[in-house]
Coordinates of C-alpha atoms in Angstrom, one line a residue:
Chain A
M1 CA 3.3 -65.4 167.4
D2 CA 2.2 -68.2 169.7
I3 CA -0.5 -65.9 171.0
L4 CA -2.5 -66.8 167.8
G5 CA -2.8 -70.4 169.0
Y6 CA -4.9 -69.6 172.1
D7 CA -8.6 -70.4 171.9
F8 CA -9.6 -66.9 173.0
M9 CA -7.6 -65.4 170.2
I10 CA -9.2 -67.6 167.6
R11 CA -12.6 -66.7 168.9
A12 CA -11.6 -63.0 168.8
M13 CA -10.4 -63.3 165.2
I14 CA -13.7 -64.9 164.1
A15 CA -15.7 -62.2 165.8
A16 CA -13.5 -59.5 164.3
V17 CA -13.9 -60.8 160.8
F18 CA -17.7 -61.2 161.0
T19 CA -18.4 -57.8 162.6
G20 CA -15.9 -56.1 160.3
L21 CA -17.9 -57.4 157.3
A22 CA -21.4 -56.8 158.6
A23 CA -21.0 -53.3 160.2
P24 CA -20.1 -51.4 156.9
V25 CA -23.1 -53.0 155.1
V26 CA -25.6 -51.3 157.4
G27 CA -23.3 -48.2 157.5
T28 CA -23.5 -47.8 153.7
Y29 CA -27.3 -47.5 153.9
L30 CA -27.1 -45.1 156.9
V31 CA -24.7 -42.9 155.0
Q32 CA -26.8 -43.0 151.9
R33 CA -29.8 -41.7 154.0
R34 CA -27.5 -39.1 155.6
L35 CA -28.1 -40.8 159.0
A36 CA -24.5 -41.4 159.9
L37 CA -25.1 -40.7 163.6
M38 CA -28.0 -43.1 163.9
G39 CA -25.6 -45.9 164.9
D40 CA -24.3 -43.8 167.8
G41 CA -27.9 -43.2 168.9
I42 CA -28.7 -46.9 168.9
G43 CA -25.5 -47.6 170.7
H44 CA -26.4 -45.2 173.5
V45 CA -29.9 -46.8 173.8
A46 CA -28.3 -50.2 173.9
V47 CA -26.5 -49.3 177.1
T48 CA -29.8 -49.5 178.9
G49 CA -30.3 -52.9 177.3
V50 CA -26.9 -54.2 178.6
A51 CA -27.7 -52.9 182.1
L52 CA -31.1 -54.6 182.1
G53 CA -29.3 -57.8 181.3
L54 CA -26.9 -57.3 184.2
L55 CA -29.8 -56.4 186.5
T56 CA -31.9 -59.5 185.7
N57 CA -28.9 -61.8 185.4
T58 CA -29.7 -62.7 181.8
S59 CA -27.5 -62.5 178.8
P60 CA -26.7 -58.8 178.2
T61 CA -26.3 -59.5 174.5
W62 CA -30.0 -60.5 174.1
T63 CA -31.4 -57.8 176.3
A64 CA -29.3 -55.3 174.3
V65 CA -30.6 -56.7 171.0
V66 CA -34.2 -56.2 172.2
V67 CA -33.7 -52.7 173.6
A68 CA -31.6 -51.6 170.6
I69 CA -34.3 -52.8 168.2
L70 CA -37.0 -51.0 170.2
G71 CA -34.9 -47.8 170.2
A72 CA -34.1 -48.1 166.5
V73 CA -37.7 -48.5 165.6
L74 CA -38.6 -45.6 167.8
I75 CA -36.0 -43.4 166.1
E76 CA -37.3 -44.5 162.7
V77 CA -40.9 -43.5 163.7
I78 CA -39.7 -40.1 165.0
R79 CA -37.8 -39.6 161.7
E80 CA -40.7 -40.7 159.5
K81 CA -43.1 -38.2 161.3
G82 CA -40.6 -35.6 160.2
H83 CA -41.3 -33.2 163.1
A84 CA -39.4 -30.0 163.1
N85 CA -37.7 -30.8 166.4
G86 CA -37.3 -34.5 165.6
D87 CA -33.5 -34.3 166.1
V88 CA -34.1 -32.9 169.7
A89 CA -36.4 -35.9 170.3
L90 CA -33.6 -38.2 169.2
A91 CA -31.1 -36.4 171.4
L92 CA -33.4 -37.0 174.4
L93 CA -33.6 -40.6 173.6
F94 CA -29.8 -41.0 173.4
Y95 CA -29.2 -39.3 176.8
G96 CA -32.0 -41.2 178.4
G97 CA -30.4 -44.4 177.1
I98 CA -27.0 -43.9 178.5
A99 CA -28.1 -42.4 181.8
G100 CA -30.6 -45.2 182.3
G101 CA -27.9 -47.7 181.6
V102 CA -25.4 -46.3 184.1
M103 CA -28.1 -46.0 186.8
I104 CA -29.4 -49.5 186.3
T105 CA -25.9 -51.0 186.4
G106 CA -25.5 -49.3 189.8
L107 CA -28.8 -50.7 191.0
A108 CA -27.7 -54.2 189.8
G109 CA -24.7 -53.9 192.1
Q110 CA -22.3 -54.3 189.2
S111 CA -19.1 -52.3 189.0
A112 CA -18.5 -49.7 186.3
A113 CA -15.7 -52.0 185.0
R114 CA -18.3 -54.6 184.1
L115 CA -20.3 -52.0 182.0
Q116 CA -17.0 -50.8 180.5
E117 CA -16.6 -54.2 178.8
F118 CA -19.6 -53.3 176.7
L119 CA -18.9 -49.6 176.3
F120 CA -15.4 -50.1 174.9
G121 CA -15.5 -53.7 173.8
S122 CA -13.6 -56.8 175.1
I123 CA -13.2 -59.0 172.2
T124 CA -10.6 -61.2 173.8
T125 CA -13.0 -62.3 176.6
I126 CA -15.8 -63.4 174.2
S127 CA -17.3 -66.8 175.1
P128 CA -17.7 -69.6 172.6
Q129 CA -21.5 -69.1 172.8
D130 CA -21.1 -65.4 172.0
V131 CA -19.0 -66.3 169.0
W132 CA -21.8 -68.4 167.6
V133 CA -24.3 -65.6 168.2
T134 CA -22.0 -63.0 166.6
M135 CA -21.5 -65.2 163.5
A136 CA -25.2 -66.0 163.1
L137 CA -26.4 -62.4 163.5
S138 CA -23.6 -61.0 161.3
A139 CA -24.5 -63.5 158.6
I140 CA -28.2 -62.4 158.8
V141 CA -27.2 -58.7 158.5
I142 CA -24.9 -59.4 155.5
L143 CA -27.3 -61.7 153.7
L144 CA -30.2 -59.2 154.0
G145 CA -28.1 -56.2 153.4
V146 CA -26.5 -57.5 150.3
G147 CA -29.4 -59.7 149.0
L148 CA -32.0 -56.9 149.3
A149 CA -29.5 -54.3 148.0
P150 CA -31.6 -53.3 145.0
Q151 CA -34.7 -52.6 147.1
L152 CA -32.8 -51.0 150.0
F153 CA -30.8 -48.8 147.6
A154 CA -33.9 -47.6 145.8
V155 CA -35.7 -46.7 149.0
A156 CA -32.7 -44.9 150.5
Q157 CA -32.1 -43.1 147.2
D158 CA -35.6 -41.7 146.5
Q159 CA -38.5 -42.6 148.8
E160 CA -41.2 -41.2 146.6
F161 CA -40.0 -43.0 143.5
A162 CA -39.7 -46.2 145.5
R163 CA -43.3 -45.9 146.7
V164 CA -44.7 -45.3 143.2
A165 CA -42.6 -48.3 142.1
G166 CA -44.8 -50.3 144.5
L167 CA -42.2 -50.9 147.3
N168 CA -43.5 -50.9 150.9
I169 CA -41.0 -48.2 152.0
R170 CA -42.0 -48.5 155.7
V171 CA -41.0 -52.1 155.8
Y172 CA -37.6 -51.4 154.3
N173 CA -37.1 -48.4 156.5
V174 CA -37.8 -50.4 159.6
L175 CA -35.7 -53.3 158.2
V176 CA -32.7 -50.9 158.0
A177 CA -33.3 -49.7 161.6
V178 CA -33.5 -53.3 162.9
L179 CA -30.4 -54.3 161.0
A180 CA -28.6 -51.3 162.4
A181 CA -29.7 -52.3 165.9
V182 CA -28.6 -55.9 165.5
T183 CA -25.2 -54.7 164.1
V184 CA -24.7 -52.4 167.1
T185 CA -25.2 -55.2 169.5
V186 CA -23.1 -57.6 167.5
A187 CA -20.2 -55.1 167.3
M188 CA -20.5 -54.1 171.0
R189 CA -18.3 -57.0 171.9
T190 CA -15.7 -56.0 169.3
V191 CA -15.3 -52.3 169.6
G192 CA -17.9 -51.4 172.3
L193 CA -21.1 -49.5 172.2
L194 CA -19.5 -46.0 172.2
L195 CA -17.3 -46.9 169.1
V196 CA -19.8 -49.1 167.2
S197 CA -20.8 -46.4 164.9
A198 CA -17.2 -45.8 163.8
L199 CA -16.9 -49.4 162.5
M200 CA -20.2 -48.8 160.6
I201 CA -19.4 -45.4 159.1
V202 CA -15.6 -44.9 158.8
P203 CA -15.0 -47.7 156.3
V204 CA -17.8 -46.2 154.1
A205 CA -16.4 -42.7 154.4
T206 CA -13.0 -44.1 153.3
A207 CA -14.4 -46.1 150.4
Q208 CA -16.4 -43.3 148.9
Q209 CA -13.3 -41.2 148.6
L210 CA -12.3 -43.4 145.7
T211 CA -15.4 -45.0 144.3
R212 CA -18.0 -43.8 141.8
S213 CA -20.8 -46.3 142.3
F214 CA -22.8 -47.7 145.1
R215 CA -21.8 -51.2 144.5
A216 CA -18.1 -50.5 144.6
T217 CA -18.6 -48.4 147.8
L218 CA -20.4 -51.2 149.5
L219 CA -17.8 -53.8 148.6
A220 CA -14.8 -51.6 149.3
A221 CA -16.3 -50.6 152.7
M222 CA -16.8 -54.3 153.6
C223 CA -13.1 -55.0 152.7
L224 CA -11.9 -52.0 154.7
G225 CA -14.1 -53.0 157.6
V226 CA -12.6 -56.5 157.8
G227 CA -9.1 -55.1 157.3
A228 CA -9.5 -52.6 160.1
S229 CA -11.1 -55.0 162.6
F230 CA -8.8 -57.9 161.9
G231 CA -5.7 -55.7 161.6
G232 CA -6.6 -53.8 164.8
L233 CA -6.9 -57.0 166.7
M234 CA -3.5 -58.2 165.5
V235 CA -1.8 -54.9 166.4
S236 CA -3.3 -55.1 169.9
A237 CA -2.3 -58.7 170.2
V238 CA 1.3 -57.9 169.4
A239 CA 1.6 -54.7 171.3
F240 CA 1.1 -54.9 175.1
D241 CA -1.3 -52.6 176.9
V242 CA -3.3 -51.7 173.8
A243 CA -7.0 -52.4 173.9
P244 CA -8.4 -54.0 170.6
G245 CA -11.5 -51.8 170.4
P246 CA -9.8 -48.4 170.1
T247 CA -7.0 -49.9 167.9
I248 CA -9.6 -51.1 165.4
V249 CA -11.3 -47.7 165.2
L250 CA -8.0 -45.8 165.0
L251 CA -6.8 -48.1 162.2
A252 CA -10.0 -47.5 160.3
L253 CA -9.6 -43.7 160.8
A254 CA -6.0 -44.0 159.6
C255 CA -7.2 -45.5 156.4
F256 CA -9.6 -42.6 156.0
V257 CA -6.8 -40.0 156.6
L258 CA -4.7 -41.7 154.0
T259 CA -7.4 -41.8 151.3
W260 CA -8.9 -38.4 151.9
P261 CA -6.3 -36.3 150.0
V262 CA -6.6 -38.7 147.1
G263 CA -10.4 -38.2 147.2
M264 CA -10.0 -34.4 147.3
W265 CA -7.7 -34.5 144.3
L266 CA -10.1 -36.8 142.4
R267 CA -13.1 -34.6 143.2
R268 CA -11.2 -31.4 142.2
R269 CA -10.1 -33.0 138.9
R270 CA -13.7 -34.1 138.2
R271 CA -15.0 -30.7 138.8
Q272 CA -12.5 -29.1 136.5
R273 CA -13.4 -31.4 133.7
Q274 CA -17.1 -30.9 134.0
P275 CA -18.5 -29.7 130.6
F276 CA -19.3 -26.0 130.2
D277 CA -22.9 -25.1 129.4
E278 CA -23.6 -25.5 125.7
L279 CA -24.3 -21.8 125.2
A280 CA -22.8 -20.0 122.3
P281 CA -20.2 -17.3 123.3
L282 CA -21.4 -13.8 123.5
A283 CA -19.1 -12.5 120.7
H284 CA -16.3 -13.6 118.5
D285 CA -13.4 -12.8 120.8
A286 CA -10.2 -13.7 119.0
I287 CA -6.9 -13.7 120.8
D288 CA -4.1 -11.9 118.9
E289 CA -1.1 -13.8 120.0
H290 CA -1.0 -17.1 121.6
P291 CA 2.5 -18.6 121.7
H292 CA 1.3 -22.0 123.1
E293 CA -0.4 -24.5 120.9
H294 CA -3.1 -26.4 122.7
G295 CA -3.8 -30.0 121.9
E296 CA -4.1 -33.5 123.4
N297 CA -1.7 -33.9 126.4
C298 CA -0.6 -30.2 126.2
G299 CA -0.8 -30.1 130.0
H300 CA -3.8 -27.8 130.2
T301 CA -7.3 -29.0 131.3
A302 CA -9.5 -29.8 128.3
V303 CA -13.2 -29.3 129.0
P304 CA -16.0 -30.3 126.6
H305 CA -18.0 -27.3 125.5
G306 CA -20.8 -28.3 123.1
D307 CA -19.3 -29.6 119.9
H308 CA -15.7 -28.6 120.7
V309 CA -13.1 -28.5 123.5
D310 CA -12.1 -25.4 125.6
Y311 CA -8.6 -25.3 127.1
V312 CA -8.4 -23.9 130.5
H313 CA -5.4 -22.0 131.9
D314 CA -4.8 -19.0 134.1
G315 CA -8.5 -18.2 134.3
H316 CA -9.0 -18.3 130.5
R317 CA -11.0 -20.6 128.4
H318 CA -9.5 -20.9 124.9
A319 CA -11.1 -22.7 122.0
P320 CA -9.2 -23.3 118.7
H321 CA -10.9 -21.4 115.8
G322 CA -9.1 -21.9 112.5
V323 CA -5.6 -20.5 112.9
H324 CA -6.2 -18.6 116.1
Y325 CA -7.9 -19.1 119.4
D326 CA -11.1 -17.6 120.7
E327 CA -11.8 -16.6 124.3
H328 CA -14.9 -18.5 125.4
Chain B
M1 CA -52.2 -48.6 119.3
L2 CA -55.4 -50.4 120.1
T3 CA -57.5 -51.4 117.1
D4 CA -61.0 -51.4 118.5
P5 CA -60.9 -49.6 121.8
T6 CA -64.1 -49.3 123.8
D7 CA -64.5 -46.3 125.9
R8 CA -63.5 -48.1 129.2
D9 CA -60.3 -49.6 127.7
R10 CA -59.1 -46.3 126.5
T11 CA -59.3 -44.7 130.0
V12 CA -56.0 -45.1 131.9
L13 CA -56.7 -42.7 134.7
E14 CA -59.9 -41.3 136.1
I15 CA -60.6 -39.1 139.1
E16 CA -64.2 -38.5 140.1
D17 CA -65.0 -35.6 142.4
G18 CA -61.6 -35.9 144.0
S19 CA -60.5 -33.8 146.9
V20 CA -57.3 -33.7 149.0
A21 CA -56.8 -32.1 152.3
I22 CA -53.4 -31.7 154.0
S23 CA -53.5 -31.3 157.8
G24 CA -57.2 -30.6 157.6
R25 CA -56.9 -27.8 155.1
P26 CA -58.6 -28.5 151.8
I27 CA -56.1 -28.2 149.0
L28 CA -57.8 -29.8 146.0
R29 CA -61.5 -29.7 145.5
H30 CA -64.0 -31.1 142.9
I31 CA -61.4 -32.6 140.7
D32 CA -62.8 -34.5 137.7
V33 CA -60.3 -35.7 135.2
R34 CA -60.2 -38.6 132.7
I35 CA -57.0 -39.3 130.8
E36 CA -57.0 -41.6 127.8
R37 CA -54.4 -43.9 126.4
G38 CA -51.8 -42.1 124.3
E39 CA -52.7 -38.6 125.4
F40 CA -49.9 -36.1 126.3
V41 CA -51.4 -33.9 129.0
A42 CA -49.7 -30.8 130.3
L43 CA -50.7 -30.0 133.9
M44 CA -50.1 -26.3 134.3
G45 CA -50.7 -23.5 136.7
A46 CA -49.0 -21.0 138.9
N47 CA -46.9 -22.0 141.9
G48 CA -49.2 -23.2 144.7
S49 CA -52.1 -23.9 142.3
G50 CA -52.1 -27.6 143.3
K51 CA -50.6 -29.2 140.1
S52 CA -48.0 -31.1 142.0
T53 CA -50.5 -32.1 144.7
L54 CA -52.8 -33.5 141.9
V55 CA -50.0 -35.6 140.5
R56 CA -49.2 -36.9 144.0
A57 CA -52.8 -37.8 144.5
M58 CA -52.8 -39.6 141.1
T59 CA -49.8 -41.7 142.0
G60 CA -51.0 -42.6 145.5
L61 CA -48.3 -40.5 147.3
L62 CA -51.1 -38.5 148.8
R63 CA -54.3 -40.1 150.1
I64 CA -57.4 -38.7 148.4
G65 CA -59.9 -37.4 150.9
G66 CA -63.1 -37.7 148.9
G67 CA -64.1 -39.1 145.5
S68 CA -62.1 -41.8 143.8
V69 CA -59.0 -42.4 141.7
T70 CA -59.0 -45.2 139.2
L71 CA -55.8 -46.4 137.5
F72 CA -56.2 -48.8 134.5
G73 CA -59.7 -49.7 135.7
A74 CA -58.7 -50.5 139.3
Q75 CA -59.3 -48.3 142.4
L76 CA -56.0 -46.9 143.6
S77 CA -56.1 -48.8 146.9
D78 CA -56.5 -52.1 144.9
F79 CA -53.9 -51.2 142.2
H80 CA -50.8 -53.3 142.2
D81 CA -49.6 -53.2 138.6
W82 CA -47.0 -50.5 139.5
H83 CA -44.8 -51.6 136.6
R84 CA -47.4 -49.9 134.3
I85 CA -46.6 -46.5 136.0
G86 CA -43.4 -44.5 135.5
F87 CA -42.9 -41.6 137.9
V88 CA -40.4 -38.8 137.8
P89 CA -40.6 -36.9 141.1
Q90 CA -39.7 -33.3 141.5
R91 CA -36.1 -33.3 142.6
A92 CA -33.3 -30.9 142.2
T93 CA -30.7 -33.6 142.2
A94 CA -30.4 -37.4 141.9
A95 CA -27.5 -37.6 144.3
S96 CA -27.5 -39.1 147.8
G97 CA -24.9 -39.5 150.6
I98 CA -23.1 -42.3 148.7
P99 CA -21.4 -42.2 145.3
V100 CA -23.9 -43.6 142.8
S101 CA -23.4 -44.3 139.1
V102 CA -25.9 -43.3 136.4
W103 CA -26.4 -47.0 135.6
E104 CA -27.4 -47.7 139.2
V105 CA -30.0 -45.0 139.4
V106 CA -31.5 -46.1 136.1
A107 CA -31.4 -49.8 137.1
S108 CA -33.4 -49.0 140.3
G109 CA -36.3 -48.1 137.9
R110 CA -36.3 -51.8 136.8
L111 CA -37.4 -52.9 140.3
T112 CA -41.0 -52.8 139.3
R113 CA -40.4 -55.8 137.1
R114 CA -37.8 -57.7 139.1
R115 CA -38.5 -60.4 141.7
L116 CA -36.9 -60.3 145.2
L117 CA -33.4 -61.7 145.4
R118 CA -33.0 -62.2 141.7
P119 CA -30.0 -60.7 139.7
L120 CA -30.5 -58.5 136.7
L121 CA -31.5 -60.6 133.7
R122 CA -30.5 -60.0 130.1
K123 CA -33.9 -58.3 129.4
D124 CA -33.4 -56.0 132.4
R125 CA -30.0 -54.9 131.2
Q126 CA -31.4 -54.3 127.7
A127 CA -34.3 -52.2 129.1
I128 CA -31.8 -50.1 131.1
K129 CA -29.6 -49.6 128.0
D130 CA -32.6 -48.6 126.0
A131 CA -33.7 -46.1 128.6
L132 CA -30.3 -44.5 128.6
D133 CA -30.3 -44.3 124.8
V134 CA -33.7 -42.5 124.8
V135 CA -32.3 -39.8 127.0
G136 CA -29.0 -39.7 125.2
L137 CA -26.8 -40.6 128.2
R138 CA -25.6 -44.1 127.3
D139 CA -22.0 -43.0 127.2
R140 CA -22.3 -41.6 130.7
S141 CA -23.7 -44.8 132.3
H142 CA -20.6 -45.5 134.4
D143 CA -20.0 -41.9 135.6
G144 CA -21.0 -40.8 139.0
I145 CA -24.3 -39.0 139.1
N146 CA -22.8 -36.0 140.8
T147 CA -20.5 -35.3 137.8
L148 CA -23.6 -34.6 135.7
S149 CA -25.3 -31.2 135.4
G150 CA -28.7 -30.6 136.9
G151 CA -30.4 -31.0 133.5
Q152 CA -28.6 -34.2 132.8
Q153 CA -29.6 -35.6 136.2
Q154 CA -33.2 -34.9 135.3
R155 CA -32.7 -36.9 132.1
V156 CA -31.3 -39.7 134.3
L157 CA -34.5 -39.6 136.4
I158 CA -36.6 -39.9 133.3
A159 CA -34.5 -42.9 132.1
R160 CA -35.1 -44.5 135.6
A161 CA -38.8 -44.2 135.0
L162 CA -38.4 -45.5 131.5
A163 CA -36.4 -48.6 132.6
G164 CA -39.6 -50.2 134.0
E165 CA -41.2 -50.0 130.5
P166 CA -44.4 -48.3 131.9
E167 CA -47.4 -47.3 129.9
L168 CA -48.3 -44.2 131.9
F169 CA -45.8 -41.5 132.9
F170 CA -46.0 -38.8 135.5
L171 CA -43.4 -36.2 135.3
D172 CA -43.4 -33.5 138.1
E173 CA -41.6 -30.4 136.8
P174 CA -38.7 -32.0 135.1
T175 CA -37.7 -28.8 133.4
A176 CA -37.6 -26.6 136.5
G177 CA -34.2 -24.9 136.6
V178 CA -32.9 -26.8 133.6
D179 CA -30.9 -25.0 130.8
L180 CA -32.3 -24.8 127.3
P181 CA -30.1 -27.5 125.6
N182 CA -31.1 -30.0 128.3
Q183 CA -34.8 -28.9 128.0
Q184 CA -34.5 -29.8 124.3
A185 CA -32.9 -33.1 125.1
L186 CA -35.8 -33.8 127.5
A187 CA -38.3 -32.8 124.8
L188 CA -36.6 -35.2 122.4
A189 CA -36.9 -38.1 125.0
L190 CA -40.5 -37.3 125.6
E191 CA -41.2 -37.2 121.9
T192 CA -39.8 -40.8 121.7
L193 CA -42.1 -41.9 124.5
K194 CA -45.0 -40.3 122.7
S195 CA -44.3 -42.0 119.4
R196 CA -44.1 -45.3 121.3
G197 CA -47.7 -44.8 122.4
A198 CA -47.1 -43.9 126.0
T199 CA -49.5 -41.8 128.0
V200 CA -47.8 -38.8 129.6
V201 CA -48.9 -36.4 132.4
L202 CA -46.4 -33.6 132.5
V203 CA -46.5 -31.1 135.3
A204 CA -44.8 -27.9 134.1
H205 CA -44.7 -24.3 135.0
E206 CA -43.7 -23.4 131.4
L207 CA -43.6 -25.8 128.5
G208 CA -40.8 -24.3 126.4
P209 CA -39.5 -26.8 123.8
M210 CA -42.2 -29.3 124.8
T211 CA -45.0 -27.2 123.5
P212 CA -45.5 -29.1 120.2
L213 CA -45.9 -32.4 122.0
V214 CA -48.9 -31.4 124.1
D215 CA -52.3 -32.7 123.1
R216 CA -54.2 -31.3 126.0
A217 CA -53.7 -28.8 128.7
I218 CA -55.2 -28.8 132.2
V219 CA -54.7 -25.6 134.1
M220 CA -55.0 -25.6 137.9
R221 CA -55.9 -22.5 139.9
D222 CA -56.3 -22.4 143.7
G223 CA -56.7 -26.2 143.9
R224 CA -59.4 -26.5 141.2
I225 CA -59.3 -27.2 137.5
A226 CA -59.7 -23.9 135.8
Y227 CA -59.2 -25.1 132.2
D228 CA -59.2 -28.5 130.5
G229 CA -59.0 -28.5 126.7
P230 CA -56.7 -27.9 123.7
P231 CA -53.1 -26.8 124.5
L232 CA -52.5 -23.2 125.6
A233 CA -49.5 -21.0 125.1
D234 CA -47.4 -20.3 128.2
H235 CA -48.5 -16.6 128.3
E236 CA -52.1 -17.6 128.2
V237 CA -51.7 -20.0 131.2
H238 CA -49.9 -17.3 133.2
G239 CA -52.2 -14.5 132.1
P240 CA -54.7 -12.9 134.3
L241 CA -57.3 -15.7 134.2
F242 CA -55.3 -18.4 135.8
G243 CA -52.2 -16.7 137.3
A244 CA -52.2 -16.0 141.0
G245 CA -50.5 -12.6 140.8
H246 CA -47.8 -13.8 138.4
S247 CA -45.3 -11.0 138.2
H248 CA -44.0 -11.3 134.6
H249 CA -47.1 -9.7 133.2
H250 CA -48.9 -6.4 133.6
V251 CA -51.8 -6.5 136.0
V252 CA -55.0 -6.6 133.9
P253 CA -58.4 -6.2 135.6
V254 CA -60.1 -9.6 135.6
V255 CA -63.7 -9.7 134.4
D256 CA -65.3 -12.1 136.9
D257 CA -67.5 -13.9 134.4
H258 CA -67.0 -17.5 135.8
T259 CA -66.3 -18.8 132.3
P260 CA -62.5 -18.7 131.8
Q261 CA -62.6 -20.7 128.6
L262 CA -64.8 -18.2 126.9
G263 CA -62.9 -15.2 128.3
L264 CA -59.6 -16.2 126.8
N265 CA -59.8 -14.5 123.5
R266 CA -61.0 -11.3 124.9
H267 CA -58.0 -10.9 127.2
R268 CA -55.4 -11.9 124.7
E269 CA -54.9 -8.4 123.2
H270 CA -54.0 -6.9 126.6
H271 CA -50.5 -8.5 126.5

């Protein structure tokens, strides 16, 4: 594995670890707000930012950060207004972003291949200066996203409650939008603008198959994000002709596909064991013969029902009553 | 309770000639309310009568168009002691897009007393545990919120408001769509609050098991206060005087005498 000794590979590994950690932090808040596609939207708008950088011969990273933040704040304003066709307004913004980006790239006399570096990522061509920028911006996202977790959680969970608790919800909403924009531009070197949202959302979707709390979801998503981005980079380093960006995303998706059946099973089991309403049965409905004796570990689902337990099998709910069973 | 309360000190909330307009349309008009420390006030009325709007104006969620709202002696715009307020918004569920545990939801109610970037202190944890005890869900604190029934989720939301140890509670229809055992559990929790000396403003369509707790009823009708006085039974609130065509009752011709308080007894025998 002498490829690991190359400088460009070390830079790529550092960038992969930092973006893999930072992207799911923002993704968790986006999923909590049911805004999973917002990262995609910002990614589209950022294309224009990259193109402006190419046109003006400045760093595409910085122009992309500026344009993405403007786009994210605009999306947040449209969302806050809550217009009936707010989602149409967002769609217009996305299409404008990507079309403008492609057009400006052409005007700048740059080839489509140059733009493609940003659309699909080119982590192995990342410069030392870009690595520092990636590390710094990722660290800011992680510190704010984890440090302000109680506030960001409360605002995303219940805006009205957060307001009456004295939180300035507009500040926190804009903060999440800005963090999302920064994450998009940081991750565009790793997985590319078109796949950025996947690195933010897929680890969260995977984590929540197995978790029961916000905290566990956030931490598990960060671990899965690092695992996918670092693992994807390694796979593409070993296998020829495999681009790192798509490999990272496909690895993250593979994790989701593996955990999804487990999550289905857990949810189904949880639903089955949910207590029945504490209403008294309509009548005393005794069962004449019941060859099976229910009890702990009898194999049938035991569901709490008021002060006793009902056993569920074949569409029946049986509760022990003295020597016989009642149908509840 | 206070030993020598002057009149000012006792008032926790006051609205003077308050009005609220939404998109230019007047919703609440001529609202005059004063709520005193330790009172348990039921804010009642038919759907669309403005009771939720009034609570939203009291908590600052809606900007008041005219008049003034005073909380603990401070104008609402200058009010910053949000830890003195506990709010239970009208919500069908406490769930969101991410798995959330009962503990986490209740802990978010502690934010009014926490500083930025500080971990939960021992007294914070104690307050969260106490709040879960009051609503009887301590044993469920590590369960996911979506494994709880709707009524249990309402109790979690009350515990969240409790965790900040507030003095004044606003509850917006916590019993809507909640089964009877959970309504009783809610009533028990509110009884504990009341015995601790908290002031409670409860928006409710029907009081059910909470009836014995209520000290005072305010009935809204068409954006104005139609009644303010001793508690009323549910059927009186939804009777012909205040109800806007409430369908559970026979239509009784209303005598337009402009004095609903005096008219009550006369109409009671029609039911």
